């Protein structure tokens, strides 16, 4: 989504076939909030090898994604 906000080449996307749809969706989202979600995902990835409740981590990511989509 962040790459689409910057009008990235389709070759650089994980799903180049969805470029048009992803760009439309990215226009509806706040870039700052996308970066916050990305930061949360990086932190979560680091915590996966610790003794933390993985379900709670996944729920936190999904809640943030849901809130991000509600904001617009």
XYZ file of N, CA and C in Angstrom:
216
model
N 0.825 -1.186 0.000
C 0.000 0.000 0.000
C 0.870 1.251 0.000
N 1.928 1.228 0.794
C 2.809 2.392 0.869
C 3.483 2.613 -0.475
N 3.928 1.543 -1.105
C 4.558 1.680 -2.421
C 3.583 2.283 -3.422
N 2.335 1.915 -3.336
C 1.327 2.447 -4.258
C 1.096 3.936 -4.037
N 1.235 4.390 -2.822
C 1.086 5.822 -2.539
C 2.135 6.641 -3.276
N 3.284 6.025 -3.515
C 4.378 6.721 -4.191
C 4.428 6.428 -5.691
N 3.361 5.860 -6.232
C 3.272 5.568 -7.664
C 4.447 4.707 -8.137
N 4.732 3.658 -7.412
C 5.838 2.753 -7.714
C 5.562 1.960 -8.981
N 6.629 1.567 -9.666
C 6.495 0.712 -10.846
C 5.849 -0.613 -10.446
N 5.086 -1.174 -11.351
C 4.413 -2.445 -11.078
C 5.417 -3.559 -10.788
N 6.619 -3.472 -11.375
C 7.644 -4.502 -11.158
C 8.073 -4.595 -9.698
N 7.934 -3.519 -8.962
C 8.397 -3.481 -7.578
C 7.329 -3.926 -6.591
N 6.146 -4.224 -7.048
C 5.047 -4.643 -6.174
C 5.022 -6.162 -6.047
N 4.524 -6.646 -4.922
C 4.374 -8.087 -4.734
C 3.249 -8.632 -5.605
N 2.246 -7.809 -5.863
C 1.115 -8.198 -6.698
C 0.957 -7.190 -7.834
N 1.820 -7.244 -8.846
C 1.751 -6.244 -9.913
C 0.428 -6.271 -10.676
N -0.231 -7.411 -10.691
C -1.511 -7.515 -11.384
C -2.613 -6.710 -10.687
N -2.408 -6.354 -9.430
C -3.402 -5.597 -8.666
C -3.023 -4.126 -8.507
N -2.073 -3.659 -9.298
C -1.552 -2.302 -9.125
C -2.656 -1.248 -9.143
N -3.531 -1.311 -10.116
C -4.576 -0.292 -10.251
C -5.495 -0.275 -9.026
N -5.945 -1.447 -8.591
C -6.831 -1.530 -7.434
C -6.126 -1.070 -6.157
N -4.861 -1.447 -6.008
C -4.107 -1.048 -4.821
C -3.873 0.460 -4.789
N -3.636 1.065 -5.941
C -3.449 2.513 -5.986
C -4.732 3.239 -5.607
N -5.859 2.756 -6.072
C -7.138 3.370 -5.706
C -7.379 3.256 -4.201
N -7.089 2.100 -3.658
C -7.264 1.890 -2.223
C -6.295 2.759 -1.421
N -5.069 2.874 -1.888
C -4.067 3.662 -1.158
C -4.417 5.148 -1.134
N -5.134 5.616 -2.137
C -5.552 7.025 -2.163
C -6.560 7.340 -1.059
N -7.233 6.329 -0.575
C -8.252 6.511 0.451
C -7.679 6.424 1.863
N -6.398 6.116 1.982
C -5.792 5.916 3.296
C -4.760 6.997 3.589
N -4.570 7.240 4.869
C -3.570 8.204 5.321
C -2.192 7.541 5.302
N -1.247 8.173 4.627
C 0.096 7.615 4.521
C 0.752 7.467 5.897
N 0.568 8.440 6.746
C 1.153 8.389 8.095
C 0.632 7.175 8.862
N -0.652 6.891 8.730
C -1.245 5.745 9.423
C -0.746 4.426 8.836
N -0.515 4.391 7.528
C 0.049 3.188 6.916
C 1.444 2.904 7.469
N 2.234 3.950 7.640
C 3.568 3.770 8.213
C 3.485 3.304 9.666
N 2.518 3.788 10.410
C 2.337 3.327 11.793
C 2.004 1.833 11.818
N 1.149 1.414 10.898
C 0.799 -0.002 10.811
C 2.025 -0.825 10.430
N 2.806 -0.325 9.497
C 4.031 -1.010 9.086
C 5.002 -1.139 10.261
N 5.151 -0.079 11.035
C 6.004 -0.122 12.228
C 5.515 -1.183 13.210
N 4.217 -1.228 13.413
C 3.641 -2.235 14.310
C 3.949 -3.642 13.805
N 3.860 -3.847 12.510
C 4.142 -5.166 11.948
C 5.616 -5.540 12.112
N 6.509 -4.575 11.971
C 7.937 -4.849 12.178
C 8.223 -5.211 13.632
N 7.612 -4.483 14.549
C 7.780 -4.777 15.979
C 7.218 -6.160 16.301
N 6.067 -6.460 15.739
C 5.438 -7.761 15.961
C 6.323 -8.880 15.445
N 6.914 -8.664 14.298
C 7.804 -9.675 13.716
C 8.986 -9.955 14.643
N 9.523 -8.923 15.265
C 10.635 -9.101 16.200
C 10.200 -9.877 17.440
N 8.976 -9.707 17.833
C 8.472 -10.344 19.056
C 8.040 -11.794 18.850
N 7.954 -12.253 17.625
C 7.441 -13.596 17.367
C 8.243 -14.694 18.059
N 9.518 -14.481 18.245
C 10.363 -15.503 18.875
C 10.403 -15.395 20.392
N 9.621 -14.499 20.957
C 9.573 -14.353 22.411
C 8.353 -15.089 22.962
N 8.217 -15.068 24.268
C 7.081 -15.737 24.899
C 5.910 -14.771 25.031
N 5.446 -14.305 23.941
C 4.325 -13.371 23.936
C 3.122 -14.080 23.316
N 1.957 -13.642 23.680
C 0.738 -14.238 23.152
C 0.575 -13.826 21.685
N 0.806 -14.775 20.784
C 0.771 -14.482 19.350
C -0.617 -14.071 18.876
N -1.635 -14.674 19.443
C -2.996 -14.320 19.051
C -3.280 -12.853 19.368
N -2.819 -12.393 20.506
C -3.008 -10.991 20.884
C -2.293 -10.067 19.905
N -1.097 -10.458 19.484
C -0.363 -9.645 18.509
C -1.123 -9.560 17.189
N -1.609 -10.695 16.722
C -2.363 -10.703 15.467
C -3.636 -9.869 15.583
N -4.291 -9.979 16.713
C -5.499 -9.182 16.934
C -5.185 -7.692 16.904
N -4.072 -7.307 17.501
C -3.681 -5.895 17.500
C -3.466 -5.385 16.075
N -2.811 -6.181 15.243
C -2.589 -5.789 13.844
C -3.918 -5.659 13.112
N -4.785 -6.631 13.292
C -6.078 -6.591 12.603
C -6.939 -5.422 13.068
N -6.892 -5.119 14.339
C -7.652 -3.976 14.858
C -7.128 -2.683 14.255
N -5.805 -2.538 14.193
C -5.213 -1.327 13.594
C -5.581 -1.215 12.119
N -5.564 -2.347 11.406
C -5.940 -2.339 9.985
C -7.406 -1.939 9.830
N -8.244 -2.483 10.677
C -9.667 -2.154 10.648
C -9.879 -0.667 10.910
N -9.199 -0.129 11.926
C -9.321 1.296 12.253
C -8.810 2.171 11.114
N -7.758 1.728 10.467
C -7.205 2.475 9.340
C -8.217 2.563 8.206
N -8.923 1.485 7.973
C -9.923 1.470 6.911
C -11.183 2.236 7.290
N -11.444 2.358 8.578
C -12.611 3.116 9.026
C -12.392 4.621 8.945
N -11.135 5.033 8.997
C -10.835 6.466 9.068
C -11.278 7.233 7.833
N -11.453 6.571 6.725
C -11.884 7.263 5.493
C -13.262 6.850 5.072
